[in-house]
Amino acid sequence: MSTLTYLKNFIKDRNVASITPSSMAMVKRVCEKIDFSKDNVIVEYGPGNGVFTRYILDHSTKGSRIISIELNANFVKDLGLIRDERLHVYHDSAENVGRILKTFDIVQVDYVLSGIPFSFIKKKQKDAILSTTSSVLRPGGKFLAYQTSNHLKQPLEKHFPLVSMKYEIRNLPPMCLYEASTMASVVTNGIAHKS
Ligand SMILES: C[S@@+](CC[C@H](N)C(=O)[O-])C[C@H]1O[C@@H](n2cnc3c(N)ncnc32)[C@H](O)[C@@H]1O
């Protein structure tokens, strides 16, 4: 999909929230946080035209699974052109992630990536998405979100014990990159504890 087609989606649908896909520099910086050496279950909210999706597929093991949830029907159609049996694309909203994972019998995932514009989402729905996201991540799992401003730090801190934020200027517009982690479990004497 060209930048022009992306722009047309932006004009018709305010949830697209960006005039152009994320830059490769930003995609790489966000994905640095993913351990691609092992099989992962990765959920993606708002894949758009699939700039992150393709990068993740290119770097993931054969046994990994990527579940991409996208609200815009045009993007869903384009994502359908990616032929890869590890990828499952859903035309749905991020808040329904729990229901979608149930169809795979998946209880917990390793990473959730998100480009959805949380600043456009009402507080109640935002809290519902963040709470569900935290509950579907395995202990030590990461929620990696990118936003145009630093508004998401406080809401994230309500749902995740560890939250950090960095800036990425090699993108149009520059982005705030958030990393929110769930508690890792530590095994001592065969007993699992939360660290
Ligand atoms: C800023 S774009 C990011 C697109 C792509 N990930 C990228 O980095 O270029 C936001 C995307 O989130 C999608 N979106 C917005 N709200 C959503 C929601 N509640 N659930 C799923 N996707 C959503 C939009 O349709 C759009 O594709």
Short mmCIF file of C-alpha atoms and ligand atoms in Angstrom, two decimals:
data_model
loop_
_atom_site.label_atom_id
_atom_site.label_comp_id
_atom_site.label_asym_id
_atom_site.label_seq_id
_atom_site.Cartn_x
_atom_site.Cartn_y
_atom_site.Cartn_z
CA MET A 1 0.00 0.00 0.00
CA SER A 2 1.42 3.40 -1.00
CA THR A 3 1.69 6.41 1.31
CA LEU A 4 -1.04 8.04 -0.81
CA THR A 5 -3.48 5.18 -0.13
CA TYR A 6 -2.53 5.38 3.55
CA LEU A 7 -3.30 9.09 3.49
CA LYS A 8 -6.74 8.39 1.93
CA ASN A 9 -7.54 6.01 4.81
CA PHE A 10 -6.45 8.72 7.27
CA ILE A 11 -8.83 11.26 5.66
CA LYS A 12 -11.82 8.87 5.82
CA ASP A 13 -11.15 7.33 9.23
CA ARG A 14 -9.97 9.40 12.22
CA ASN A 15 -8.91 6.24 14.08
CA VAL A 16 -6.06 5.83 11.57
CA ALA A 17 -4.52 8.88 13.29
CA SER A 18 -1.43 9.11 11.09
CA ILE A 19 -0.75 10.30 7.55
CA THR A 20 1.98 7.79 6.89
CA PRO A 21 3.14 4.36 8.17
CA SER A 22 5.78 4.18 10.90
CA SER A 23 9.40 4.59 9.76
CA MET A 24 11.66 1.54 9.61
CA ALA A 25 13.94 3.21 12.20
CA MET A 26 11.02 3.30 14.64
CA VAL A 27 9.87 -0.23 13.81
CA LYS A 28 13.38 -1.54 14.57
CA ARG A 29 13.63 0.45 17.81
CA VAL A 30 10.29 -0.87 19.13
CA CYS A 31 11.10 -4.44 18.07
CA GLU A 32 14.52 -4.34 19.81
CA LYS A 33 12.54 -5.25 22.93
CA ILE A 34 11.40 -8.58 21.43
CA ASP A 35 13.44 -11.73 21.95
CA PHE A 36 13.18 -13.20 18.46
CA SER A 37 15.37 -16.21 19.31
CA LYS A 38 12.41 -18.10 20.83
CA ASP A 39 8.87 -19.01 19.79
CA ASN A 40 6.57 -16.11 20.74
CA VAL A 41 2.91 -15.31 20.66
CA ILE A 42 2.72 -11.65 19.64
CA VAL A 43 -0.46 -9.61 19.47
CA GLU A 44 -0.55 -6.42 17.44
CA TYR A 45 -3.21 -3.72 17.91
CA GLY A 46 -3.69 -1.43 14.89
CA PRO A 47 -1.26 -2.94 12.38
CA GLY A 48 -2.37 -0.48 9.66
CA ASN A 49 -0.70 -1.49 6.40
CA GLY A 50 1.51 -4.01 8.19
CA VAL A 51 4.87 -2.26 8.51
CA PHE A 52 5.44 -3.85 11.95
CA THR A 53 3.69 -7.09 10.96
CA ARG A 54 6.09 -7.80 8.10
CA TYR A 55 9.15 -6.96 10.21
CA ILE A 56 7.95 -9.24 13.02
CA LEU A 57 7.23 -12.10 10.59
CA ASP A 58 10.68 -11.67 8.99
CA HIS A 59 12.40 -11.95 12.38
CA SER A 60 10.23 -14.54 14.15
CA THR A 61 10.82 -18.27 14.49
CA LYS A 62 8.72 -20.79 12.55
CA GLY A 63 6.87 -21.71 15.74
CA SER A 64 5.78 -18.15 16.56
CA ARG A 65 2.27 -16.78 16.10
CA ILE A 66 1.23 -13.22 15.32
CA ILE A 67 -2.33 -12.09 15.94
CA SER A 68 -3.10 -8.70 14.41
CA ILE A 69 -6.28 -6.82 15.34
CA GLU A 70 -7.28 -3.96 13.04
CA LEU A 71 -10.41 -1.80 13.01
CA ASN A 72 -10.10 -0.35 9.49
CA ALA A 73 -11.55 -2.65 6.79
CA ASN A 74 -9.23 -1.38 4.02
CA PHE A 75 -6.15 -2.21 6.07
CA VAL A 76 -7.59 -5.63 6.95
CA LYS A 77 -7.99 -6.33 3.22
CA ASP A 78 -4.37 -5.37 2.54
CA LEU A 79 -3.07 -7.39 5.46
CA GLY A 80 -4.88 -10.38 3.93
CA LEU A 81 -2.34 -10.24 1.09
CA ILE A 82 0.41 -11.32 3.48
CA ARG A 83 0.61 -15.06 2.97
CA ASP A 84 2.09 -16.50 6.13
CA GLU A 85 0.46 -19.24 8.19
CA ARG A 86 1.88 -17.76 11.42
CA LEU A 87 -0.23 -14.60 10.90
CA HIS A 88 -3.90 -14.29 11.92
CA VAL A 89 -5.62 -11.01 11.08
CA TYR A 90 -8.85 -9.96 12.83
CA HIS A 91 -11.16 -7.16 11.75
CA ASP A 92 -12.03 -6.14 15.28
CA SER A 93 -11.19 -3.73 18.08
CA ALA A 94 -8.27 -4.16 20.48
CA GLU A 95 -10.60 -4.34 23.48
CA ASN A 96 -11.82 -7.75 22.24
CA VAL A 97 -8.37 -9.31 22.46
CA GLY A 98 -9.44 -11.71 25.25
CA ARG A 99 -12.28 -13.14 23.15
CA ILE A 100 -10.00 -13.45 20.09
CA LEU A 101 -7.30 -15.28 22.05
CA LYS A 102 -9.91 -17.73 23.36
CA THR A 103 -10.57 -18.88 19.77
CA PHE A 104 -6.92 -20.10 19.74
CA ASP A 105 -7.10 -21.51 23.28
CA ILE A 106 -4.37 -19.01 24.15
CA VAL A 107 -4.46 -17.69 27.71
CA GLN A 108 -1.26 -15.65 27.78
CA VAL A 109 0.97 -14.00 25.20
CA ASP A 110 4.58 -12.78 25.21
CA TYR A 111 4.21 -9.32 23.68
CA VAL A 112 1.49 -6.89 22.71
CA LEU A 113 2.46 -4.12 20.28
CA SER A 114 0.16 -1.18 19.81
CA GLY A 115 -0.14 1.79 17.48
CA ILE A 116 -3.77 2.60 18.25
CA PRO A 117 -4.39 6.27 19.10
CA PHE A 118 -5.18 6.06 22.82
CA SER A 119 -5.61 9.85 23.00
CA PHE A 120 -8.81 9.50 20.89
CA ILE A 121 -10.21 6.77 23.10
CA LYS A 122 -12.51 7.55 26.04
CA LYS A 123 -11.10 6.92 29.52
CA LYS A 124 -13.38 3.95 30.26
CA GLN A 125 -12.52 2.16 27.02
CA LYS A 126 -8.82 3.02 27.42
CA ASP A 127 -8.77 1.51 30.92
CA ALA A 128 -10.62 -1.56 29.64
CA ILE A 129 -8.03 -2.10 26.86
CA LEU A 130 -5.06 -1.59 29.21
CA SER A 131 -6.53 -3.84 31.90
CA THR A 132 -7.28 -6.65 29.42
CA THR A 133 -3.84 -6.24 27.86
CA SER A 134 -2.15 -6.60 31.23
CA SER A 135 -4.24 -9.72 31.97
CA VAL A 136 -3.39 -11.48 28.68
CA LEU A 137 0.38 -10.94 29.03
CA ARG A 138 2.42 -13.72 30.62
CA PRO A 139 4.50 -12.87 33.72
CA GLY A 140 7.38 -10.76 32.41
CA GLY A 141 5.50 -10.06 29.16
CA LYS A 142 5.74 -6.64 27.53
CA PHE A 143 3.26 -4.14 26.17
CA LEU A 144 5.07 -1.97 23.60
CA ALA A 145 3.05 1.06 22.54
CA TYR A 146 3.92 4.10 20.41
CA GLN A 147 2.03 7.39 20.68
CA THR A 148 2.54 10.96 19.52
CA SER A 149 2.65 12.30 23.09
CA ASN A 150 3.46 11.31 26.66
CA HIS A 151 -0.23 11.10 27.76
CA LEU A 152 -0.19 7.30 28.17
CA LYS A 153 2.36 7.01 31.00
CA GLN A 154 -0.09 7.59 33.87
CA PRO A 155 -2.85 5.31 32.53
CA LEU A 156 -0.24 2.59 31.97
CA GLU A 157 1.06 2.92 35.54
CA LYS A 158 -2.42 2.00 36.82
CA HIS A 159 -2.23 -1.38 35.11
CA PHE A 160 1.47 -2.31 34.91
CA PRO A 161 4.11 -2.35 37.67
CA LEU A 162 6.95 -1.32 35.34
CA VAL A 163 6.55 1.49 32.81
CA SER A 164 9.18 3.44 30.90
CA MET A 165 9.07 5.89 28.02
CA LYS A 166 11.57 7.05 25.39
CA TYR A 167 11.41 9.42 22.42
CA GLU A 168 11.98 8.41 18.82
CA ILE A 169 12.62 11.36 16.54
CA ARG A 170 13.30 9.33 13.39
CA ASN A 171 9.60 9.17 12.56
CA LEU A 172 6.99 11.52 11.13
CA PRO A 173 5.71 12.68 13.58
CA PRO A 174 8.25 11.91 16.36
CA MET A 175 6.88 9.33 18.76
CA CYS A 176 6.87 8.40 22.44
CA LEU A 177 7.74 4.73 22.82
CA TYR A 178 6.31 3.05 25.91
CA GLU A 179 7.43 -0.21 27.46
CA ALA A 180 5.10 -1.62 30.13
CA SER A 181 5.93 -4.97 31.71
CA THR A 182 4.02 -7.37 33.88
CA MET A 183 5.70 -8.90 36.97
CA ALA A 184 8.16 -11.64 36.08
CA SER A 185 7.90 -14.86 38.06
CA VAL A 186 11.00 -16.09 39.83
CA VAL A 187 11.32 -19.78 40.65
CA THR A 188 13.04 -20.60 43.96
CA ASN A 189 13.07 -24.14 45.36
CA GLY A 190 10.57 -25.13 42.68
CA ILE A 191 8.04 -22.51 43.87
CA ALA A 192 7.07 -19.65 41.54
CA HIS A 193 6.96 -16.17 43.08
CA LYS A 194 6.23 -12.77 41.55
CA SER A 195 9.46 -10.72 41.46
C1 LIG B 1 -1.23 5.37 13.88
S1 LIG B 1 -1.89 4.02 12.92
C2 LIG B 1 -0.53 2.85 13.10
C3 LIG B 1 -0.46 1.90 11.93
C4 LIG B 1 0.78 1.00 11.89
N1 LIG B 1 0.87 0.16 13.07
C5 LIG B 1 2.05 1.78 11.73
O1 LIG B 1 2.84 1.81 12.68
O2 LIG B 1 2.27 2.35 10.66
C6 LIG B 1 -3.17 3.40 14.02
C7 LIG B 1 -3.86 2.14 13.55
O3 LIG B 1 -4.70 1.65 14.60
C8 LIG B 1 -5.97 1.25 14.05
N2 LIG B 1 -6.93 1.32 15.17
C9 LIG B 1 -7.43 2.42 15.78
N3 LIG B 1 -8.21 2.08 16.83
C10 LIG B 1 -8.18 0.72 16.91
C11 LIG B 1 -8.77 -0.23 17.80
N4 LIG B 1 -9.54 0.15 18.83
N5 LIG B 1 -8.52 -1.54 17.58
C12 LIG B 1 -7.73 -1.95 16.56
N6 LIG B 1 -7.15 -1.10 15.67
C13 LIG B 1 -7.36 0.23 15.84
C14 LIG B 1 -6.19 2.23 12.92
O4 LIG B 1 -7.15 1.78 12.00
C15 LIG B 1 -4.77 2.32 12.34
O5 LIG B 1 -4.53 1.29 11.43
#
